[in-house]
Short mmCIF file of C-alpha atoms in Angstrom, two decimals:
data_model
loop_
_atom_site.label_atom_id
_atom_site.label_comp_id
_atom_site.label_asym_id
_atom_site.label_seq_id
_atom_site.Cartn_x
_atom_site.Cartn_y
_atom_site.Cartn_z
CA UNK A 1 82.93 42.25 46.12
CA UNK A 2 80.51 39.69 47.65
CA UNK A 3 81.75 37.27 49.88
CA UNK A 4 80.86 34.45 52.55
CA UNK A 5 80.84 35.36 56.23
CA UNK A 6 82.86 32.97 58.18
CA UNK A 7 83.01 30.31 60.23
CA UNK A 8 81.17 28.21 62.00
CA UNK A 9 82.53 24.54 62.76
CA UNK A 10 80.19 21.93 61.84
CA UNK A 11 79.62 19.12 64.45
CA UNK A 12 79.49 15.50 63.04
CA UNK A 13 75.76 15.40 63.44
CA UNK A 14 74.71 18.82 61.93
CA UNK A 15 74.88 19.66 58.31
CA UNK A 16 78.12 21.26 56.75
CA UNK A 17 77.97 24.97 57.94
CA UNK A 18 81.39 26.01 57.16
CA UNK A 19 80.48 28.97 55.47
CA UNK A 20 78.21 30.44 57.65
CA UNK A 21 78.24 32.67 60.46
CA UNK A 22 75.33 32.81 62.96
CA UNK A 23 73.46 36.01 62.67
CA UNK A 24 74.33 39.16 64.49
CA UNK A 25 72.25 41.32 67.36
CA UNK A 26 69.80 43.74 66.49
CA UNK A 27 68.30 46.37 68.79
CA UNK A 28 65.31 46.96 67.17
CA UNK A 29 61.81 45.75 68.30
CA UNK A 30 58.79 44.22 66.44
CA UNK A 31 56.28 42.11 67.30
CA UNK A 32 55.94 37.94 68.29
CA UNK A 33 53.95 35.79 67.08
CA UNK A 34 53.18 31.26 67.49
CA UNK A 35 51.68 29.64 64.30
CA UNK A 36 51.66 25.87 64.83
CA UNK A 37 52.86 24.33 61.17
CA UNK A 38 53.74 21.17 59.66
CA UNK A 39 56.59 20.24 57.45
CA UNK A 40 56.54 18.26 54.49
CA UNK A 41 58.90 16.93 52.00
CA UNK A 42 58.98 16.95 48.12
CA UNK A 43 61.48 14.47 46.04
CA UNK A 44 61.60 14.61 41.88
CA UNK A 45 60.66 11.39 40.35
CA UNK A 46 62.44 10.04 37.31
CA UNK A 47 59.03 10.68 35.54
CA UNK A 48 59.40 14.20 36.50
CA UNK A 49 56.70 14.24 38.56
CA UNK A 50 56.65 15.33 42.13
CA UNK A 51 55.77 13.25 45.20
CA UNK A 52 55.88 14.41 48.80
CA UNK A 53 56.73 12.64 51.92
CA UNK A 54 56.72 13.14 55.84
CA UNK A 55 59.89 14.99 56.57
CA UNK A 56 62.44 15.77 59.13
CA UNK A 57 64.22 19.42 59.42
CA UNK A 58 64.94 20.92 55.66
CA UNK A 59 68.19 22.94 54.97
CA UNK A 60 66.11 26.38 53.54
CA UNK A 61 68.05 29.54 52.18
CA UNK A 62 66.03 32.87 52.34
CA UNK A 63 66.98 35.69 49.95
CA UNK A 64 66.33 38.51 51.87
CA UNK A 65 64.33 37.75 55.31
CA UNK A 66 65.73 41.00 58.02
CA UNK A 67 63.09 43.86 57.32
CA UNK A 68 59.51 42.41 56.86
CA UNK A 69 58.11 39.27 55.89
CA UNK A 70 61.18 37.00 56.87
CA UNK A 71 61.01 38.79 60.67
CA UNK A 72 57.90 36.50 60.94
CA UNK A 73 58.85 33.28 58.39
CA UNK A 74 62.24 33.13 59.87
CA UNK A 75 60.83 32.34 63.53
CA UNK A 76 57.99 29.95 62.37
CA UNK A 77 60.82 27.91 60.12
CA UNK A 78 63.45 27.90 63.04
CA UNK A 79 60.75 26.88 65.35
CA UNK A 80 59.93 23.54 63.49
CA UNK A 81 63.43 22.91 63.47
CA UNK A 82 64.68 23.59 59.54
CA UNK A 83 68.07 25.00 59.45
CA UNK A 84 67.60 28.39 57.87
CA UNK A 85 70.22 31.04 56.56
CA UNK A 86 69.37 34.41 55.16
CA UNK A 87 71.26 35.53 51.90
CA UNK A 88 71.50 39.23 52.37
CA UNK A 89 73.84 41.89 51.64
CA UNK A 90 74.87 42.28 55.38
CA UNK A 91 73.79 45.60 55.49
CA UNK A 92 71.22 45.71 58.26
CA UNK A 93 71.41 43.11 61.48
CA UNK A 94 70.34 39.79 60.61
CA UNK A 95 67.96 39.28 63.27
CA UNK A 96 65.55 41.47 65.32
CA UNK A 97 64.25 41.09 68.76
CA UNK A 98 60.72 41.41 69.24
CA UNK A 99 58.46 43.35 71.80
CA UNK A 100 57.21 40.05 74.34
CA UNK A 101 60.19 37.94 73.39
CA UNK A 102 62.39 37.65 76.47
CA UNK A 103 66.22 37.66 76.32
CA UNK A 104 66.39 34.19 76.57
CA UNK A 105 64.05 33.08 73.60
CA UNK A 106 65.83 35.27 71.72
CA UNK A 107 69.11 34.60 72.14
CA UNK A 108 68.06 30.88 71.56
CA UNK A 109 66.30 31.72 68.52
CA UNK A 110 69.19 33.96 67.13
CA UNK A 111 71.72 31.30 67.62
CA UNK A 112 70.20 29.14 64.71
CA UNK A 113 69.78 31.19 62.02
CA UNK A 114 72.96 31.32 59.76
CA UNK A 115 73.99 34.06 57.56
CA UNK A 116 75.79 34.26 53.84
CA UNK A 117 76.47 37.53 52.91
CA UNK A 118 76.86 38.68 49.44
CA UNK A 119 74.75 40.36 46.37
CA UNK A 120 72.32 38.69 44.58
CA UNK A 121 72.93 40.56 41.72
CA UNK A 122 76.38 38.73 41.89
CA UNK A 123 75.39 36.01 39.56
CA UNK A 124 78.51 34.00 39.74
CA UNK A 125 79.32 34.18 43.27
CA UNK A 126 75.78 33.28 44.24
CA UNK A 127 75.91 30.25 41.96
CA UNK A 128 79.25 29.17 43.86
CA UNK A 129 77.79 29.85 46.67
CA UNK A 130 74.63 28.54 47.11
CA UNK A 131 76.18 25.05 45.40
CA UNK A 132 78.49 24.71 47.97
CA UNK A 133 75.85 24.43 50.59
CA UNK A 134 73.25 22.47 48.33
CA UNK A 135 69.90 24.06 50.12
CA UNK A 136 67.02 21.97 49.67
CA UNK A 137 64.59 24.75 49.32
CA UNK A 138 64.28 28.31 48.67
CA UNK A 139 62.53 31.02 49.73
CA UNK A 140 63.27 34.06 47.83
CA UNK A 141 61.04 36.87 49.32
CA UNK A 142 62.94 40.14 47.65
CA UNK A 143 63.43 38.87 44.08
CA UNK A 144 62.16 41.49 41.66
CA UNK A 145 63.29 40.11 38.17
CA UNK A 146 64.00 36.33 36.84
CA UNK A 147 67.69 37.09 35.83
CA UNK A 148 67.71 37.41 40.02
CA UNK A 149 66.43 33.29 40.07
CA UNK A 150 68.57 32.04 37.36
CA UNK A 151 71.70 31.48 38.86
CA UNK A 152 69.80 29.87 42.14
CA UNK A 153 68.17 27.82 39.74
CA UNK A 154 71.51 26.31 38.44
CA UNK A 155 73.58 26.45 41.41
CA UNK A 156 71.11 24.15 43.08
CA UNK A 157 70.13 21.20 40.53
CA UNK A 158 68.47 19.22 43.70
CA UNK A 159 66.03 21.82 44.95
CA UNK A 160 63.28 20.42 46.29
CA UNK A 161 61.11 23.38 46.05
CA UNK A 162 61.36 27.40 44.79
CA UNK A 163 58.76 29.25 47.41
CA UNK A 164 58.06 32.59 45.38
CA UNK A 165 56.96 36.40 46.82
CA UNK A 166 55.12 38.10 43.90
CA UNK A 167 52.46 40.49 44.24
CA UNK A 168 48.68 40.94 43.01
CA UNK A 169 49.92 43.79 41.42
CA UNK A 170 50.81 41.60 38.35
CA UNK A 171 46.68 41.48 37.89
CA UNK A 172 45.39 43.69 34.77
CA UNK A 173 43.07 46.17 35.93
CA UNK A 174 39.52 44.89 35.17
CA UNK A 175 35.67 45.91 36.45
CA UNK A 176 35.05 42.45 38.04
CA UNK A 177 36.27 41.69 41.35
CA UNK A 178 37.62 40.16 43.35
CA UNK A 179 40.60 39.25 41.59
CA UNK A 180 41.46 35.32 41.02
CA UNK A 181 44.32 33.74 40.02
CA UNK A 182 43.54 32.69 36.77
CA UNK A 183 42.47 36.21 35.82
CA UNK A 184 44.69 38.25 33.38
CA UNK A 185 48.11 39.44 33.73
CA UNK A 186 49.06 43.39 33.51
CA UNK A 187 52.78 42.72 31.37
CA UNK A 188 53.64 46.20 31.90
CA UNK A 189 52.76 46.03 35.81
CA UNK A 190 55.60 47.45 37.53
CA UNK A 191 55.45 43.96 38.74
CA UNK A 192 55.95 42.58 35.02
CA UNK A 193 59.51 41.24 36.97
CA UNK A 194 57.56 38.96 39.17
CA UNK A 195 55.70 37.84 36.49
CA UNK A 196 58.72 36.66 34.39
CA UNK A 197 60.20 34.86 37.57
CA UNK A 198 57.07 32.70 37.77
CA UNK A 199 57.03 31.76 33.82
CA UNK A 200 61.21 30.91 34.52
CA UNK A 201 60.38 28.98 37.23
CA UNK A 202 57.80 27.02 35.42
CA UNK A 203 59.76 27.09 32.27
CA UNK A 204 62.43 24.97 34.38
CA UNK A 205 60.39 22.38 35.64
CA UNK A 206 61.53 23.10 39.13
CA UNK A 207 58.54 22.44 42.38
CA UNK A 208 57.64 26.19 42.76
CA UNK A 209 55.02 28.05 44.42
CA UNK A 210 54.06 31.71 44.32
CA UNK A 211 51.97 34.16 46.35
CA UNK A 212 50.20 36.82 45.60
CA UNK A 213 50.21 39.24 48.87
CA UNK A 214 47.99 42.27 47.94
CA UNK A 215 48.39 45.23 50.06
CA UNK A 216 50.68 43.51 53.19
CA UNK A 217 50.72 45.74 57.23
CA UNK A 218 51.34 44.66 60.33
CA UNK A 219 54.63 45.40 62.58
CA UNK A 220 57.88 46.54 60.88
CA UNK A 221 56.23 47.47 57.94
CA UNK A 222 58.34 49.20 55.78
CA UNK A 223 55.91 50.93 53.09
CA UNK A 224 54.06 53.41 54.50
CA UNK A 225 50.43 51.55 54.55
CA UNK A 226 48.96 51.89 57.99
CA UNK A 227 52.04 53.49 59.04
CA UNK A 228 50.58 57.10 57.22
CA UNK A 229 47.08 56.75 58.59
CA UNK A 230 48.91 56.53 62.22
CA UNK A 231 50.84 59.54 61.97
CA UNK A 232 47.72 61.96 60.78
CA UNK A 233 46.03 60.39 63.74
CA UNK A 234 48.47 61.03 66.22
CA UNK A 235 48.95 64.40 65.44
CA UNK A 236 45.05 64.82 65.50
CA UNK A 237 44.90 66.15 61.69
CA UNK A 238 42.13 65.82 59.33
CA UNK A 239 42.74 62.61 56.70
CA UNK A 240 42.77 63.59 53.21
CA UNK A 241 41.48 60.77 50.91
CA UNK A 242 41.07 60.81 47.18
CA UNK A 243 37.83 61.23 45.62
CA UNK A 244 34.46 59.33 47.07
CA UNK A 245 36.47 57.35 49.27
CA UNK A 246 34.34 54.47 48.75
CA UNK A 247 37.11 52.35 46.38
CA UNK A 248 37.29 48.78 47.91
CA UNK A 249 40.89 47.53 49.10
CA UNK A 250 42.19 44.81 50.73
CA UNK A 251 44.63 44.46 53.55
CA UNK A 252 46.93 40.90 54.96
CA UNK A 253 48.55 40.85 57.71
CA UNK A 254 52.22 40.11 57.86
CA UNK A 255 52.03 37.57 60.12
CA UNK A 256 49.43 35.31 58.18
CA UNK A 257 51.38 36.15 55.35
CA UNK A 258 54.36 34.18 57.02
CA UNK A 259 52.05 31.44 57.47
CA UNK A 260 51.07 30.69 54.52
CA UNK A 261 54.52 30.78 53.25
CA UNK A 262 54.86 27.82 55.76
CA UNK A 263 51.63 25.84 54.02
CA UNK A 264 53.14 25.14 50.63
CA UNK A 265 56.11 23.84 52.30
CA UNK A 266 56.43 20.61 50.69
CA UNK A 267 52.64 20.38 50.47
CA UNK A 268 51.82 18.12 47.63
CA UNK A 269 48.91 20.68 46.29
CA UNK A 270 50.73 23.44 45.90
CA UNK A 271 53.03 22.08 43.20
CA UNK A 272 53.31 24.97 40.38
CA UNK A 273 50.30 26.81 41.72
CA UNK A 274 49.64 30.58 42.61
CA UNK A 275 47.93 31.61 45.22
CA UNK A 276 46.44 34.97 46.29
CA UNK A 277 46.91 35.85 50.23
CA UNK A 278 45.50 38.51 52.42
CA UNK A 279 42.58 39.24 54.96
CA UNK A 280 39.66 37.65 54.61
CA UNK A 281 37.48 41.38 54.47
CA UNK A 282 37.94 44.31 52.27
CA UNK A 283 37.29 47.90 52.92
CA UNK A 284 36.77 51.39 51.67
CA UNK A 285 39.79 53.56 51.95
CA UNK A 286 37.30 55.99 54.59
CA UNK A 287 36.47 52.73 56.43
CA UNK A 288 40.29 52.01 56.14
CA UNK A 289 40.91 55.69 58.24
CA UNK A 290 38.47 55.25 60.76
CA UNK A 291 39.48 51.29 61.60
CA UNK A 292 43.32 52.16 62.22
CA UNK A 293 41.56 55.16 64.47
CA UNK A 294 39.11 52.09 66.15
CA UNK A 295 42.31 50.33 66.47
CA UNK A 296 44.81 52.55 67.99
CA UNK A 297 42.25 53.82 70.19
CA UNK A 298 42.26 57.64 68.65
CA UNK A 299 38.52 59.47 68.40
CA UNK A 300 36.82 59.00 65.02
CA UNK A 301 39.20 61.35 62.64
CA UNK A 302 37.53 64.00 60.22
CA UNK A 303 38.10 62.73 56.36
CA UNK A 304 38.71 64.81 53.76
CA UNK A 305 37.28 63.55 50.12
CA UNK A 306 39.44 65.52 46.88
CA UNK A 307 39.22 65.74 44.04
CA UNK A 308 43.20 64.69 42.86
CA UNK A 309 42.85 66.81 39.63
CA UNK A 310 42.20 69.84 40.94
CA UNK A 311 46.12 69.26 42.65
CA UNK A 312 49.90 69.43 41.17
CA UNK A 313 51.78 67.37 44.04
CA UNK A 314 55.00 67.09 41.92
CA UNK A 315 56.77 63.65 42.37
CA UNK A 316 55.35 63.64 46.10
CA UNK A 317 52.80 60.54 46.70
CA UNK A 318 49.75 62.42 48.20
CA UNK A 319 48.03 58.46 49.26
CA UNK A 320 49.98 55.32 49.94
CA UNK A 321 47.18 53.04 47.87
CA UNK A 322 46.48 52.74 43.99
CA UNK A 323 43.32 54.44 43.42
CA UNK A 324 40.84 52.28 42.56
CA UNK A 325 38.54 49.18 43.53
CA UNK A 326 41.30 46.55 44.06
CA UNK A 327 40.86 43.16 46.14
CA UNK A 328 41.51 39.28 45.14
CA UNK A 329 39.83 35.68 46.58
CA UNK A 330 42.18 34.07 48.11
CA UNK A 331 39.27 31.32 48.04
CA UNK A 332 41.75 29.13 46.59
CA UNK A 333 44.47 28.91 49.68
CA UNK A 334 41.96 28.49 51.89
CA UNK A 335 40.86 25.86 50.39
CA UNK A 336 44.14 23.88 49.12
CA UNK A 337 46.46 25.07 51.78
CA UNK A 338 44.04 24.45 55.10
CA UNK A 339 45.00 28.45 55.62
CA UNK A 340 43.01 31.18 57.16
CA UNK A 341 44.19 34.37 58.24
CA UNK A 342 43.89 34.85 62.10
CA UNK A 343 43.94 38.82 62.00
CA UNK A 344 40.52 41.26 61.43
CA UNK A 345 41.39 43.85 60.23
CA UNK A 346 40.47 45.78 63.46
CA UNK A 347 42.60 43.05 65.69
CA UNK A 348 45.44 43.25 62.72
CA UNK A 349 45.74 46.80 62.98
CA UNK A 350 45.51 46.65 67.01
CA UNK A 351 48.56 44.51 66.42
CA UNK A 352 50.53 46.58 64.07
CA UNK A 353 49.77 50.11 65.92
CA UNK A 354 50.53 48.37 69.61
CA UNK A 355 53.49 46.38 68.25
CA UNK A 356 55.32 48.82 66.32
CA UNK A 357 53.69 52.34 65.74
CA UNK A 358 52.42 52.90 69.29
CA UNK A 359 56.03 52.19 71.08
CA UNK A 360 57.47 55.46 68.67
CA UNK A 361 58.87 52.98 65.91
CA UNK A 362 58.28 53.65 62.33
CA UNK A 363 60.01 53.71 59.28
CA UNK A 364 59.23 57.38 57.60
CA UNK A 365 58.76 60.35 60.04
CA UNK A 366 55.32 61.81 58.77
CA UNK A 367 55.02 64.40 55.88
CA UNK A 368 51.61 66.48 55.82
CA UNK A 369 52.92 68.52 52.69
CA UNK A 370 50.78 67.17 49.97
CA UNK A 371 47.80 67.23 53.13
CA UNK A 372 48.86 70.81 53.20
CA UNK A 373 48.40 71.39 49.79
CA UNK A 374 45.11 69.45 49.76
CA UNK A 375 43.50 71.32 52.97
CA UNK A 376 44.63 74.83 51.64
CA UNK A 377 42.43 74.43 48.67
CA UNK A 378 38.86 74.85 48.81
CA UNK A 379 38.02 72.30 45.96
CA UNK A 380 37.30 69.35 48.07
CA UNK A 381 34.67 67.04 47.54
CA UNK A 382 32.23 67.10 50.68
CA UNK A 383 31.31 63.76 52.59
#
């Protein structure tokens, strides 16, 4: 049954935080980061319409926040002073120290970010929950389906603004590229869930913004995305890549990801508005191979083009990307949001590889099978 984590006394000049519980150590190591940011404030007029304001600190609740993407937001938030807490299921350590933060910064960072434990999927204790503490705003970066916003919705009547993670994976699959965000919506994407959170949200008149990450890397990534390229290189083995190779992707790094996030807080443009975030270049998936080789310092690797009919890999996943052109403008954030990512792709893989893959910490240990399957065969397409 989900429950709160106890106790922390509130002092007469902090917020009530009796609830609460500081979060917990973690031994495992990612990567640190500075963004500078600016905070913003939002208040509902009796009109209904939405006016924002200089601000102090905010009281912000992230649902989700310990494996990925709220590593990074979590530290820029804390560091312009909000008071954050991560909703999570207490399952894995609430904070994580990362590789060039000392002892000190993190013990000083870990000491500020509060913890309630419990399952979202527990509508009626997150609805007691999350009213108790009134949060102001809402970041919910591991929602999947709108019947996981509802009771967040009602629990907090105030909220000042719902700050979305979707996916431009909700995009139907069209022959003109890049992708914007007014283009048409795939409603049987396996995103179709992220889709009907951002028609709730707008259907309750609530301040929301939602991004559109496509493909996300970058330290403690946890779907194998740079991650697989990095183990074929290490062990010096040929890449196998399906078809041509020449099908156009995109790739954002984590940590301008987590800055963006920051952008639409209480800023006045993003008010019910979408926005697409990633790199700023795209790239072939045999240009993709040979920059995480470029970045992690390995010699240029061999690529092997395929034909994926001529193959029966079972359930197994032979290549981590979709198979096909795929790439949006994020034109738009750039220009509403005063956003730009910081990472090349070259740099942003440097990052990931020295950060995270190149200190022996990954998520999956590697799994040539399919690559077996693939090089055993002589029905390969030649470069």
């Amino acid at each position: 049954m989900a429950r709160l984590v106890v106790l922390q006394q509130a002092s007469p000049q902090s917020p009530k935080l009796s609830s609460l519980l500081p979060s917990s150590l973690s031994e495992f190591n990612g990567s640190a980061f500075r963004i500078s940011i600016k905070s913003r404030r939002k208040a509902l007029q009796p009109n209904g319409s939405f006016q924002v304001t200089a601000s102090s600190a905010k009281k912000i609740l992230i649902m989700g926040g310990t494996r990925f993407i709220g590593v990074f937001l979590t530290r820029l938030l804390v560091k312009e002073g909000h008071q954050v807490t991560l909703f999570t299921r207490g399952k894995a350590p609430i904070t994580q120290q990362l590789p060039g933060e000392s002892d000190q910064e993190y013990e000083a960072f870990k000491s500020k970010v509060l913890h309630l434990k419990g399952d979202r999927k527990d509508s009626e204790f997150v609805k007691s929950s999350l009213a108790a503490e009134g949060f102001e705003v809402v970041y919910d970066i591991n929602g999947r389906e709108a019947v996981e916003a509802e009771p967040i919705l009602d629990a907090l009547p105030n909220l000042e603004q719902y700050i979305y993670c979707s996916s431009a994976g909700v995009y139907l699959k069209s022959d003109l590229l890049p992708h914007f965000e007014s283009d048409a919506v795939d409603p049987k994407s396996r995103h179709k869930g992220k889709l009907e959170t951002e028609s709730l949200l707008d259907s309750k008149g609530v301040n929301w913004t939602s991004l559109r990450p496509v493909y996300i890397y970058g330290p403690l990534n946890y779907n194998p995305v740079e991650e697989w390229f990095f183990h074929r290189l290490k062990a010096g083995r040929p890449i196998p890549i399906p078809n041509s190779g020449v099908q156009v992707t995109q790739l954002g790094h984590v940590k301008d990801l987590a800055d963006a996030f920051v952008k639409v807080l209480g800023n006045p443009k993003a008010i019910k508005q979408v926005y697409n975030i990633s790199g700023s270049k795209y790239v072939t998936f045999n240009g993709l191979a040979r920059a995480c080789a470029k970045a992690a310092g390995f010699p240029e690797p061999e690529i092997i083009n395929y034909n994926p009919k001529e193959f029966d890999f079972g359930k197994k996943k032979a290549f981590p990307f979709r198979d096909q052109h795929f790439f949006a403008s994020i034109e738009k954030a750039q220009t509403e949001l005063n956003w730009k990512p910081e990472f090349g792709l070259i740099d942003g893989l440097a990052d990931s590889y020295n950060l995270d893959f190149g200190r022996g910490t990954y998520r999956k240990e590697a799994d040539f099978s399919t690559d077996d399957i693939i090089l055993g065969k002589s029905l390969v397409l030649q470069n």
